[in-house]
PDB file of C-alpha atoms in Angstrom:
ATOM      1  CA  MET A   1    -176.409 107.565 105.054  1.00  0.00           C
ATOM      2  CA  ASN A   2    -177.709 111.243 105.107  1.00  0.00           C
ATOM      3  CA  GLN A   3    -173.950 112.575 103.950  1.00  0.00           C
ATOM      4  CA  THR A   4    -174.064 109.897 101.200  1.00  0.00           C
ATOM      5  CA  LEU A   5    -177.285 111.428  99.861  1.00  0.00           C
ATOM      6  CA  ILE A   6    -175.968 115.242 100.259  1.00  0.00           C
ATOM      7  CA  TYR A   7    -172.772 114.059  98.058  1.00  0.00           C
ATOM      8  CA  PHE A   8    -174.941 112.807  95.455  1.00  0.00           C
ATOM      9  CA  SER A   9    -177.486 115.763  95.411  1.00  0.00           C
ATOM     10  CA  LYS A  10    -174.518 118.083  94.956  1.00  0.00           C
ATOM     11  CA  LYS A  11    -172.826 115.905  92.223  1.00  0.00           C
ATOM     12  CA  ASN A  12    -176.343 115.931  90.353  1.00  0.00           C
ATOM     13  CA  ASN A  13    -176.678 119.569  90.846  1.00  0.00           C
ATOM     14  CA  HIS A  14    -173.051 120.120  89.368  1.00  0.00           C
ATOM     15  CA  GLY A  15    -173.990 117.862  86.502  1.00  0.00           C
ATOM     16  CA  HIS A  16    -176.890 120.051  85.972  1.00  0.00           C
ATOM     17  CA  LYS A  17    -174.965 123.384  85.840  1.00  0.00           C
ATOM     18  CA  MET A  18    -172.513 121.436  83.580  1.00  0.00           C
ATOM     19  CA  SER A  19    -175.585 120.685  80.976  1.00  0.00           C
ATOM     20  CA  ARG A  20    -176.849 124.007  80.838  1.00  0.00           C
ATOM     21  CA  ARG A  21    -173.230 125.556  80.305  1.00  0.00           C
ATOM     22  CA  SER A  22    -173.022 122.672  77.143  1.00  0.00           C
ATOM     23  CA  ILE A  23    -176.343 124.075  75.914  1.00  0.00           C
ATOM     24  CA  PHE A  24    -175.189 127.705  76.149  1.00  0.00           C
ATOM     25  CA  LEU A  25    -172.088 127.146  74.468  1.00  0.00           C
ATOM     26  CA  LEU A  26    -173.713 125.105  71.753  1.00  0.00           C
ATOM     27  CA  ALA A  27    -176.347 127.592  71.302  1.00  0.00           C
ATOM     28  CA  ALA A  28    -173.272 130.301  70.726  1.00  0.00           C
ATOM     29  CA  ALA A  29    -171.591 128.008  68.426  1.00  0.00           C
ATOM     30  CA  VAL A  30    -174.481 128.084  66.444  1.00  0.00           C
ATOM     31  CA  VAL A  31    -175.228 131.676  66.162  1.00  0.00           C
ATOM     32  CA  VAL A  32    -171.275 132.179  65.274  1.00  0.00           C
ATOM     33  CA  LEU A  33    -171.786 129.487  62.545  1.00  0.00           C
ATOM     34  CA  TYR A  34    -174.790 131.286  60.923  1.00  0.00           C
ATOM     35  CA  PHE A  35    -173.035 134.728  61.159  1.00  0.00           C
ATOM     36  CA  PHE A  36    -170.274 133.248  58.979  1.00  0.00           C
ATOM     37  CA  ILE A  37    -172.748 131.561  56.715  1.00  0.00           C
ATOM     38  CA  ILE A  38    -174.558 134.874  56.107  1.00  0.00           C
ATOM     39  CA  LEU A  39    -171.227 136.883  55.441  1.00  0.00           C
ATOM     40  CA  PHE A  40    -170.238 134.029  52.951  1.00  0.00           C
ATOM     41  CA  MET A  41    -173.467 134.406  51.247  1.00  0.00           C
ATOM     42  CA  LEU A  42    -173.588 138.246  50.803  1.00  0.00           C
ATOM     43  CA  SER A  43    -170.008 138.660  49.219  1.00  0.00           C
ATOM     44  CA  PRO A  44    -169.869 136.290  46.067  1.00  0.00           C
ATOM     45  CA  LEU A  45    -169.446 139.364  43.774  1.00  0.00           C
ATOM     46  CA  HIS A  46    -165.886 139.400  43.863  1.00  0.00           C
ATOM     47  CA  GLY A  47    -164.454 136.064  45.509  1.00  0.00           C
ATOM     48  CA  ALA A  48    -162.198 135.909  48.325  1.00  0.00           C
ATOM     49  CA  LYS A  49    -159.935 138.784  47.585  1.00  0.00           C
ATOM     50  CA  SER A  50    -162.258 141.432  46.861  1.00  0.00           C
ATOM     51  CA  ALA A  51    -161.345 144.957  46.673  1.00  0.00           C
ATOM     52  CA  TYR A  52    -164.416 145.970  48.494  1.00  0.00           C
ATOM     53  CA  TYR A  53    -162.931 144.532  51.863  1.00  0.00           C
ATOM     54  CA  GLY A  54    -160.027 146.069  53.800  1.00  0.00           C
ATOM     55  CA  ASN A  55    -156.774 144.595  54.001  1.00  0.00           C
ATOM     56  CA  ASN A  56    -156.765 143.572  57.557  1.00  0.00           C
ATOM     57  CA  TYR A  57    -158.797 141.064  59.650  1.00  0.00           C
ATOM     58  CA  MET A  58    -161.206 143.550  60.976  1.00  0.00           C
ATOM     59  CA  ASN A  59    -161.774 145.521  58.030  1.00  0.00           C
ATOM     60  CA  HIS A  60    -162.860 142.517  56.247  1.00  0.00           C
ATOM     61  CA  PHE A  61    -166.064 141.894  59.052  1.00  0.00           C
ATOM     62  CA  ALA A  62    -166.499 145.517  60.316  1.00  0.00           C
ATOM     63  CA  PHE A  63    -165.879 147.687  57.629  1.00  0.00           C
ATOM     64  CA  ARG A  64    -167.282 146.431  54.398  1.00  0.00           C
ATOM     65  CA  GLN A  65    -167.868 148.981  51.449  1.00  0.00           C
ATOM     66  CA  ILE A  66    -170.620 147.862  49.518  1.00  0.00           C
ATOM     67  CA  PRO A  67    -170.575 149.371  46.020  1.00  0.00           C
ATOM     68  CA  SER A  68    -173.144 151.699  45.472  1.00  0.00           C
ATOM     69  CA  VAL A  69    -175.484 151.549  42.407  1.00  0.00           C
ATOM     70  CA  HIS A  70    -177.277 154.591  40.888  1.00  0.00           C
ATOM     71  CA  TRP A  71    -180.540 153.666  39.738  1.00  0.00           C
ATOM     72  CA  CYS A  72    -182.107 156.036  37.186  1.00  0.00           C
ATOM     73  CA  ARG A  73    -185.855 155.306  38.845  1.00  0.00           C
ATOM     74  CA  GLU A  74    -186.604 153.387  41.799  1.00  0.00           C
ATOM     75  CA  LEU A  75    -186.983 149.574  40.797  1.00  0.00           C
ATOM     76  CA  ARG A  76    -190.519 147.978  41.013  1.00  0.00           C
ATOM     77  CA  TRP A  77    -192.072 144.916  40.170  1.00  0.00           C
ATOM     78  CA  ARG A  78    -194.891 144.532  37.325  1.00  0.00           C
ATOM     79  CA  ALA A  79    -198.145 145.542  38.112  1.00  0.00           C
ATOM     80  CA  PRO A  80    -200.391 143.926  37.351  1.00  0.00           C
ATOM     81  CA  PRO A  81    -197.832 140.922  36.571  1.00  0.00           C
ATOM     82  CA  ALA A  82    -197.440 139.474  33.071  1.00  0.00           C
ATOM     83  CA  PRO A  83    -199.523 135.986  32.082  1.00  0.00           C
ATOM     84  CA  HIS A  84    -196.038 134.466  31.329  1.00  0.00           C
ATOM     85  CA  ALA A  85    -192.584 135.127  32.222  1.00  0.00           C
ATOM     86  CA  VAL A  86    -190.037 135.812  29.406  1.00  0.00           C
ATOM     87  CA  ALA A  87    -186.431 133.897  29.716  1.00  0.00           C
ATOM     88  CA  LEU A  88    -183.273 135.737  29.466  1.00  0.00           C
ATOM     89  CA  VAL A  89    -181.287 132.968  28.211  1.00  0.00           C
ATOM     90  CA  SER A  90    -177.470 132.635  27.982  1.00  0.00           C
ATOM     91  CA  TYR A  91    -174.139 130.155  28.450  1.00  0.00           C
ATOM     92  CA  PRO A  92    -172.582 131.598  31.907  1.00  0.00           C
ATOM     93  CA  GLY A  93    -170.265 134.334  30.969  1.00  0.00           C
ATOM     94  CA  SER A  94    -172.085 135.848  28.208  1.00  0.00           C
ATOM     95  CA  GLY A  95    -173.113 138.922  30.009  1.00  0.00           C
ATOM     96  CA  ASN A  96    -176.543 137.864  31.165  1.00  0.00           C
ATOM     97  CA  THR A  97    -176.290 139.863  34.526  1.00  0.00           C
ATOM     98  CA  TRP A  98    -175.105 142.996  32.735  1.00  0.00           C
ATOM     99  CA  LEU A  99    -178.071 142.770  30.410  1.00  0.00           C
ATOM    100  CA  ARG A 100    -180.282 142.465  33.103  1.00  0.00           C
ATOM    101  CA  TYR A 101    -178.524 145.483  35.007  1.00  0.00           C
ATOM    102  CA  LEU A 102    -179.163 147.699  31.830  1.00  0.00           C
ATOM    103  CA  LEU A 103    -183.007 146.568  31.470  1.00  0.00           C
ATOM    104  CA  GLN A 104    -183.375 147.320  35.249  1.00  0.00           C
ATOM    105  CA  GLN A 105    -181.976 150.911  34.566  1.00  0.00           C
ATOM    106  CA  VAL A 106    -183.981 151.816  31.275  1.00  0.00           C
ATOM    107  CA  THR A 107    -187.419 150.401  32.671  1.00  0.00           C
ATOM    108  CA  GLY A 108    -187.353 150.568  36.153  1.00  0.00           C
ATOM    109  CA  LEU A 109    -188.741 146.972  36.614  1.00  0.00           C
ATOM    110  CA  VAL A 110    -187.049 144.177  38.257  1.00  0.00           C
ATOM    111  CA  THR A 111    -185.448 141.247  36.637  1.00  0.00           C
ATOM    112  CA  GLY A 112    -185.874 137.536  38.131  1.00  0.00           C
ATOM    113  CA  SER A 113    -183.603 134.431  37.855  1.00  0.00           C
ATOM    114  CA  ILE A 114    -184.372 130.744  38.046  1.00  0.00           C
ATOM    115  CA  TYR A 115    -181.281 130.795  40.626  1.00  0.00           C
ATOM    116  CA  MET A 116    -180.636 132.301  44.152  1.00  0.00           C
ATOM    117  CA  ASP A 117    -177.602 134.387  43.980  1.00  0.00           C
ATOM    118  CA  TYR A 118    -177.296 136.156  47.620  1.00  0.00           C
ATOM    119  CA  GLY A 119    -174.521 138.415  46.443  1.00  0.00           C
ATOM    120  CA  LEU A 120    -176.501 139.827  43.214  1.00  0.00           C
ATOM    121  CA  ARG A 121    -179.789 139.927  45.511  1.00  0.00           C
ATOM    122  CA  VAL A 122    -178.201 142.631  48.034  1.00  0.00           C
ATOM    123  CA  HIS A 123    -176.220 144.414  45.040  1.00  0.00           C
ATOM    124  CA  GLY A 124    -179.230 145.609  42.704  1.00  0.00           C
ATOM    125  CA  PHE A 125    -181.134 142.511  42.009  1.00  0.00           C
ATOM    126  CA  PRO A 126    -184.017 141.756  44.654  1.00  0.00           C
ATOM    127  CA  ALA A 127    -185.856 139.434  42.451  1.00  0.00           C
ATOM    128  CA  GLU A 128    -183.509 136.622  42.471  1.00  0.00           C
ATOM    129  CA  ASN A 129    -185.247 133.185  42.678  1.00  0.00           C
ATOM    130  CA  VAL A 130    -188.282 135.005  41.256  1.00  0.00           C
ATOM    131  CA  THR A 131    -189.627 133.352  37.821  1.00  0.00           C
ATOM    132  CA  ASP A 132    -192.877 134.580  36.911  1.00  0.00           C
ATOM    133  CA  GLY A 133    -194.829 137.676  35.449  1.00  0.00           C
ATOM    134  CA  SER A 134    -193.879 139.936  37.879  1.00  0.00           C
ATOM    135  CA  VAL A 135    -190.558 140.448  36.865  1.00  0.00           C
ATOM    136  CA  LEU A 136    -189.533 141.858  33.284  1.00  0.00           C
ATOM    137  CA  VAL A 137    -187.363 138.685  32.173  1.00  0.00           C
ATOM    138  CA  VAL A 138    -186.097 135.525  34.299  1.00  0.00           C
ATOM    139  CA  LYS A 139    -182.361 134.478  33.972  1.00  0.00           C
ATOM    140  CA  THR A 140    -181.330 131.103  32.837  1.00  0.00           C
ATOM    141  CA  HIS A 141    -178.398 129.118  32.023  1.00  0.00           C
ATOM    142  CA  GLU A 142    -180.520 125.861  31.499  1.00  0.00           C
ATOM    143  CA  ALA A 143    -181.975 124.069  28.165  1.00  0.00           C
ATOM    144  CA  PRO A 144    -185.721 124.689  27.499  1.00  0.00           C
ATOM    145  CA  PRO A 145    -188.002 123.714  30.382  1.00  0.00           C
ATOM    146  CA  LEU A 146    -190.125 120.695  30.042  1.00  0.00           C
ATOM    147  CA  GLU A 147    -193.341 122.617  31.555  1.00  0.00           C
ATOM    148  CA  PRO A 148    -194.766 124.201  28.342  1.00  0.00           C
ATOM    149  CA  ASP A 149    -196.105 127.207  30.279  1.00  0.00           C
ATOM    150  CA  LYS A 150    -193.082 127.880  32.133  1.00  0.00           C
ATOM    151  CA  PHE A 151    -191.708 130.604  29.168  1.00  0.00           C
ATOM    152  CA  LYS A 152    -193.614 131.733  26.334  1.00  0.00           C
ATOM    153  CA  SER A 153    -190.821 133.763  24.723  1.00  0.00           C
ATOM    154  CA  ALA A 154    -187.078 134.292  25.290  1.00  0.00           C
ATOM    155  CA  VAL A 155    -184.416 136.465  24.728  1.00  0.00           C
ATOM    156  CA  LEU A 156    -181.224 134.259  23.854  1.00  0.00           C
ATOM    157  CA  LEU A 157    -177.626 136.396  24.373  1.00  0.00           C
ATOM    158  CA  ILE A 158    -175.037 134.703  22.512  1.00  0.00           C
ATOM    159  CA  ARG A 159    -171.333 135.483  23.284  1.00  0.00           C
ATOM    160  CA  ASN A 160    -168.562 133.869  21.012  1.00  0.00           C
ATOM    161  CA  PRO A 161    -167.566 130.693  23.059  1.00  0.00           C
ATOM    162  CA  ARG A 162    -163.875 132.032  23.717  1.00  0.00           C
ATOM    163  CA  ASP A 163    -164.911 134.740  25.742  1.00  0.00           C
ATOM    164  CA  ALA A 164    -167.718 133.138  27.260  1.00  0.00           C
ATOM    165  CA  ILE A 165    -165.910 129.974  28.537  1.00  0.00           C
ATOM    166  CA  LEU A 166    -163.133 132.469  29.593  1.00  0.00           C
ATOM    167  CA  ALA A 167    -165.299 134.493  31.546  1.00  0.00           C
ATOM    168  CA  ASP A 168    -167.020 131.794  33.340  1.00  0.00           C
ATOM    169  CA  PHE A 169    -163.779 130.072  34.229  1.00  0.00           C
ATOM    170  CA  ASN A 170    -162.816 133.768  35.892  1.00  0.00           C
ATOM    171  CA  ARG A 171    -166.041 133.625  37.716  1.00  0.00           C
ATOM    172  CA  LEU A 172    -165.512 130.194  39.226  1.00  0.00           C
ATOM    173  CA  HIS A 173    -162.293 131.156  40.412  1.00  0.00           C
ATOM    174  CA  LYS A 174    -162.808 134.834  41.514  1.00  0.00           C
ATOM    175  CA  GLY A 175    -166.425 135.524  41.252  1.00  0.00           C
ATOM    176  CA  HIS A 176    -168.751 137.584  39.120  1.00  0.00           C
ATOM    177  CA  ILE A 177    -166.481 140.225  38.150  1.00  0.00           C
ATOM    178  CA  GLY A 178    -163.092 138.777  39.155  1.00  0.00           C
ATOM    179  CA  THR A 179    -159.951 137.538  37.170  1.00  0.00           C
ATOM    180  CA  ALA A 180    -158.631 134.019  37.588  1.00  0.00           C
ATOM    181  CA  PRO A 181    -155.004 134.063  38.433  1.00  0.00           C
ATOM    182  CA  LYS A 182    -152.337 132.452  35.705  1.00  0.00           C
ATOM    183  CA  SER A 183    -151.589 129.427  37.855  1.00  0.00           C
ATOM    184  CA  ALA A 184    -155.416 128.359  37.412  1.00  0.00           C
ATOM    185  CA  PHE A 185    -154.685 127.737  33.706  1.00  0.00           C
ATOM    186  CA  LYS A 186    -151.622 125.774  34.508  1.00  0.00           C
ATOM    187  CA  LYS A 187    -152.828 122.899  36.716  1.00  0.00           C
ATOM    188  CA  LYS A 188    -152.285 119.522  35.502  1.00  0.00           C
ATOM    189  CA  MET A 189    -154.678 116.393  35.877  1.00  0.00           C
ATOM    190  CA  HIS A 190    -152.542 113.704  37.243  1.00  0.00           C
ATOM    191  CA  GLU A 191    -153.888 110.647  35.429  1.00  0.00           C
ATOM    192  CA  ARG A 192    -153.821 111.809  31.826  1.00  0.00           C
ATOM    193  CA  ARG A 193    -151.170 114.530  32.346  1.00  0.00           C
ATOM    194  CA  MET A 194    -153.762 116.996  30.887  1.00  0.00           C
ATOM    195  CA  SER A 195    -154.611 120.825  32.073  1.00  0.00           C
ATOM    196  CA  ASP A 196    -157.898 121.210  33.970  1.00  0.00           C
ATOM    197  CA  TRP A 197    -158.387 124.303  31.808  1.00  0.00           C
ATOM    198  CA  ALA A 198    -158.065 122.006  28.548  1.00  0.00           C
ATOM    199  CA  THR A 199    -160.357 119.619  29.952  1.00  0.00           C
ATOM    200  CA  TYR A 200    -162.788 122.670  30.849  1.00  0.00           C
ATOM    201  CA  VAL A 201    -162.765 124.304  27.562  1.00  0.00           C
ATOM    202  CA  ALA A 202    -163.414 120.696  25.900  1.00  0.00           C
ATOM    203  CA  THR A 203    -166.299 120.048  27.956  1.00  0.00           C
ATOM    204  CA  GLN A 204    -167.749 123.426  28.071  1.00  0.00           C
ATOM    205  CA  LEU A 205    -167.508 123.836  24.187  1.00  0.00           C
ATOM    206  CA  THR A 206    -170.178 120.920  24.059  1.00  0.00           C
ATOM    207  CA  VAL A 207    -172.134 122.730  26.901  1.00  0.00           C
ATOM    208  CA  TRP A 208    -172.178 125.813  25.051  1.00  0.00           C
ATOM    209  CA  GLU A 209    -173.119 124.605  21.540  1.00  0.00           C
ATOM    210  CA  SER A 210    -175.639 122.218  23.251  1.00  0.00           C
ATOM    211  CA  LEU A 211    -177.522 125.303  24.972  1.00  0.00           C
ATOM    212  CA  HIS A 212    -178.034 127.284  21.906  1.00  0.00           C
ATOM    213  CA  ARG A 213    -178.949 124.523  19.496  1.00  0.00           C
ATOM    214  CA  LEU A 214    -181.915 123.499  22.145  1.00  0.00           C
ATOM    215  CA  TRP A 215    -183.291 126.865  22.463  1.00  0.00           C
ATOM    216  CA  LEU A 216    -183.016 127.576  18.543  1.00  0.00           C
ATOM    217  CA  THR A 217    -184.574 124.204  17.496  1.00  0.00           C
ATOM    218  CA  LYS A 218    -186.819 122.946  20.455  1.00  0.00           C
ATOM    219  CA  PHE A 219    -188.113 125.843  22.028  1.00  0.00           C
ATOM    220  CA  PRO A 220    -191.727 126.412  20.553  1.00  0.00           C
ATOM    221  CA  GLY A 221    -192.078 129.960  21.582  1.00  0.00           C
ATOM    222  CA  PRO A 222    -190.502 133.217  19.721  1.00  0.00           C
ATOM    223  CA  ILE A 223    -186.991 133.993  20.364  1.00  0.00           C
ATOM    224  CA  TYR A 224    -185.235 137.040  20.016  1.00  0.00           C
ATOM    225  CA  VAL A 225    -181.354 136.624  19.489  1.00  0.00           C
ATOM    226  CA  VAL A 226    -178.992 139.233  21.001  1.00  0.00           C
ATOM    227  CA  PHE A 227    -175.233 138.928  20.198  1.00  0.00           C
ATOM    228  CA  TYR A 228    -173.135 140.207  23.079  1.00  0.00           C
ATOM    229  CA  GLU A 229    -170.441 141.997  21.005  1.00  0.00           C
ATOM    230  CA  VAL A 230    -173.394 144.288  19.145  1.00  0.00           C
ATOM    231  CA  LEU A 231    -174.687 144.982  22.605  1.00  0.00           C
ATOM    232  CA  VAL A 232    -171.401 146.370  23.556  1.00  0.00           C
ATOM    233  CA  LYS A 233    -170.617 148.170  20.294  1.00  0.00           C
ATOM    234  CA  ASP A 234    -174.234 149.591  19.737  1.00  0.00           C
ATOM    235  CA  THR A 235    -175.795 149.197  23.224  1.00  0.00           C
ATOM    236  CA  LYS A 236    -178.919 151.767  22.453  1.00  0.00           C
ATOM    237  CA  ASN A 237    -180.126 149.967  19.330  1.00  0.00           C
ATOM    238  CA  THR A 238    -179.600 146.584  20.728  1.00  0.00           C
ATOM    239  CA  LEU A 239    -181.428 147.609  24.127  1.00  0.00           C
ATOM    240  CA  LEU A 240    -184.263 148.923  22.053  1.00  0.00           C
ATOM    241  CA  GLY A 241    -184.694 146.135  20.200  1.00  0.00           C
ATOM    242  CA  VAL A 242    -185.041 143.918  22.878  1.00  0.00           C
ATOM    243  CA  LEU A 243    -187.602 146.486  24.511  1.00  0.00           C
ATOM    244  CA  ASP A 244    -189.467 146.300  21.609  1.00  0.00           C
ATOM    245  CA  PHE A 245    -189.333 142.547  21.685  1.00  0.00           C
ATOM    246  CA  LEU A 246    -190.668 142.439  24.970  1.00  0.00           C
ATOM    247  CA  ASN A 247    -193.295 145.231  24.092  1.00  0.00           C
ATOM    248  CA  HIS A 248    -192.205 147.757  26.556  1.00  0.00           C
ATOM    249  CA  THR A 249    -191.802 151.178  25.498  1.00  0.00           C
ATOM    250  CA  VAL A 250    -189.472 153.861  27.218  1.00  0.00           C
ATOM    251  CA  THR A 251    -188.553 157.677  26.799  1.00  0.00           C
ATOM    252  CA  GLU A 252    -185.407 159.091  25.478  1.00  0.00           C
ATOM    253  CA  GLU A 253    -184.909 160.372  28.989  1.00  0.00           C
ATOM    254  CA  ASP A 254    -185.137 156.447  30.236  1.00  0.00           C
ATOM    255  CA  ILE A 255    -182.739 155.425  27.512  1.00  0.00           C
ATOM    256  CA  THR A 256    -180.156 158.464  28.002  1.00  0.00           C
ATOM    257  CA  CYS A 257    -180.246 157.834  31.645  1.00  0.00           C
ATOM    258  CA  ALA A 258    -179.501 153.821  31.232  1.00  0.00           C
ATOM    259  CA  LEU A 259    -176.651 154.703  28.791  1.00  0.00           C
ATOM    260  CA  SER A 260    -174.696 156.917  31.084  1.00  0.00           C
ATOM    261  CA  ASN A 261    -174.870 154.316  33.691  1.00  0.00           C
ATOM    262  CA  LYS A 262    -174.432 151.495  31.471  1.00  0.00           C
ATOM    263  CA  GLU A 263    -171.421 150.244  33.192  1.00  0.00           C
ATOM    264  CA  GLY A 264    -172.386 149.988  36.532  1.00  0.00           C
ATOM    265  CA  ILE A 265    -170.612 147.251  38.591  1.00  0.00           C
ATOM    266  CA  TYR A 266    -171.572 144.069  36.855  1.00  0.00           C
ATOM    267  CA  ARG A 267    -169.153 143.899  34.060  1.00  0.00           C
ATOM    268  CA  ARG A 268    -165.828 142.216  34.246  1.00  0.00           C
ATOM    269  CA  LYS A 269    -162.953 144.619  34.090  1.00  0.00           C
ATOM    270  CA  LYS A 270    -160.651 143.600  31.112  1.00  0.00           C
ATOM    271  CA  LYS A 271    -157.301 142.400  32.790  1.00  0.00           C
ATOM    272  CA  LEU A 272    -154.473 142.229  30.250  1.00  0.00           C
ATOM    273  CA  GLN A 273    -152.618 138.982  30.463  1.00  0.00           C
ATOM    274  CA  ASN A 274    -149.096 138.303  29.359  1.00  0.00           C
ATOM    275  CA  PHE A 275    -150.274 134.829  28.135  1.00  0.00           C
ATOM    276  CA  ASP A 276    -153.076 133.274  25.887  1.00  0.00           C
ATOM    277  CA  PRO A 277    -154.409 130.263  27.620  1.00  0.00           C
ATOM    278  CA  PHE A 278    -155.944 128.900  24.401  1.00  0.00           C
ATOM    279  CA  THR A 279    -154.062 126.587  22.080  1.00  0.00           C
ATOM    280  CA  GLU A 280    -154.125 126.411  18.117  1.00  0.00           C
ATOM    281  CA  GLU A 281    -156.177 123.088  18.778  1.00  0.00           C
ATOM    282  CA  MET A 282    -158.640 124.751  21.038  1.00  0.00           C
ATOM    283  CA  TYR A 283    -158.880 127.981  18.435  1.00  0.00           C
ATOM    284  CA  THR A 284    -159.663 125.148  15.965  1.00  0.00           C
ATOM    285  CA  ALA A 285    -162.690 123.387  17.908  1.00  0.00           C
ATOM    286  CA  LEU A 286    -163.911 126.898  19.128  1.00  0.00           C
ATOM    287  CA  ASN A 287    -164.362 128.070  15.622  1.00  0.00           C
ATOM    288  CA  GLU A 288    -166.082 125.025  14.212  1.00  0.00           C
ATOM    289  CA  VAL A 289    -168.580 125.155  17.242  1.00  0.00           C
ATOM    290  CA  ARG A 290    -169.087 128.875  16.742  1.00  0.00           C
ATOM    291  CA  ASN A 291    -169.786 128.856  12.987  1.00  0.00           C
ATOM    292  CA  ARG A 292    -172.398 125.640  13.542  1.00  0.00           C
ATOM    293  CA  VAL A 293    -173.980 127.670  16.145  1.00  0.00           C
ATOM    294  CA  LEU A 294    -174.236 130.746  13.983  1.00  0.00           C
ATOM    295  CA  ASN A 295    -175.449 128.792  10.954  1.00  0.00           C
ATOM    296  CA  ILE A 296    -178.460 127.559  13.152  1.00  0.00           C
ATOM    297  CA  VAL A 297    -179.131 131.232  14.416  1.00  0.00           C
ATOM    298  CA  LEU A 298    -179.163 132.469  10.459  1.00  0.00           C
ATOM    299  CA  ASN A 299    -181.407 129.550   9.690  1.00  0.00           C
ATOM    300  CA  TYR A 300    -183.814 130.229  13.101  1.00  0.00           C
ATOM    301  CA  ARG A 301    -183.995 134.048  11.386  1.00  0.00           C
ATOM    302  CA  ARG A 302    -184.625 132.556   7.728  1.00  0.00           C
ATOM    303  CA  THR A 303    -187.585 130.432   8.607  1.00  0.00           C
ATOM    304  CA  HIS A 304    -188.907 132.769  11.276  1.00  0.00           C
ATOM    305  CA  HIS A 305    -188.979 136.020   9.507  1.00  0.00           C
ATOM    306  CA  THR A 306    -187.304 137.741  11.713  1.00  0.00           C
ATOM    307  CA  SER A 307    -186.076 141.452  10.895  1.00  0.00           C
ATOM    308  CA  GLU A 308    -182.714 141.470  13.376  1.00  0.00           C
ATOM    309  CA  LYS A 309    -179.726 142.125  11.229  1.00  0.00           C
ATOM    310  CA  TYR A 310    -176.947 139.473  11.655  1.00  0.00           C
ATOM    311  CA  LYS A 311    -173.783 141.354  13.111  1.00  0.00           C
ATOM    312  CA  VAL A 312    -170.980 139.774  15.060  1.00  0.00           C
TER     313      VAL A 312
END
């Protein structure tokens, strides 16, 4: 009888040891999982094959090279906060991040976003997911909010739909400043023998038009329209126009410093392609949609007596 009790006692002790070991292994697995999640969240700027990483496995995890940003002044929050937030609206791929970067350079004030992009948060945009008056502007790709007090005014950044849709397609495949490979444009949908790219263009053209139409016809507050192409060609005057709309003054030294650092790390480098992903039918649709939105912009400026010059 005593021998039997001793046997079961040893067996139970062994079972407790195995249980503790299992708990330890489970805890270790959770820690490793969180480690990989953090690595994933901190690296969406370039996509999987980033130039900021080394070529081998150890470099990928141990020797990450984070791009440096030279800020004209130390970034700060609005103090005191403005009573209402100003929306910085655009269709994805229209240069929203670049314009935020320019505004932060010239003012030293952080810009917010309705989203939480962890890659941007650790690469110069500490106010990701901040949507109140403590930031200069708030990034959004959404339709006007239903809450009447969410935004009282908006800067609407418009890029021609061809380049905006292509830029966002690149972002989906290679991150904020990468470029999609040629193979991504050639994939076919099995059911309708139609490429995923063709379906994407048709769908996003509708989204592109709807977004601009809703803001220009449904948003009750004042809107300042900025064309991306004009921002590229005449960065100084376009930036000054936005700052005037925001009722924020800067010095000549501020604007000079911002312009000398205007490229930053947030603009996708143009990569020459040996093919045009857009078909003739796509170009016809692109031009029709683009012209409809431009007419809405012109009508908005006439009815609201804005002084912005129409340049595209």
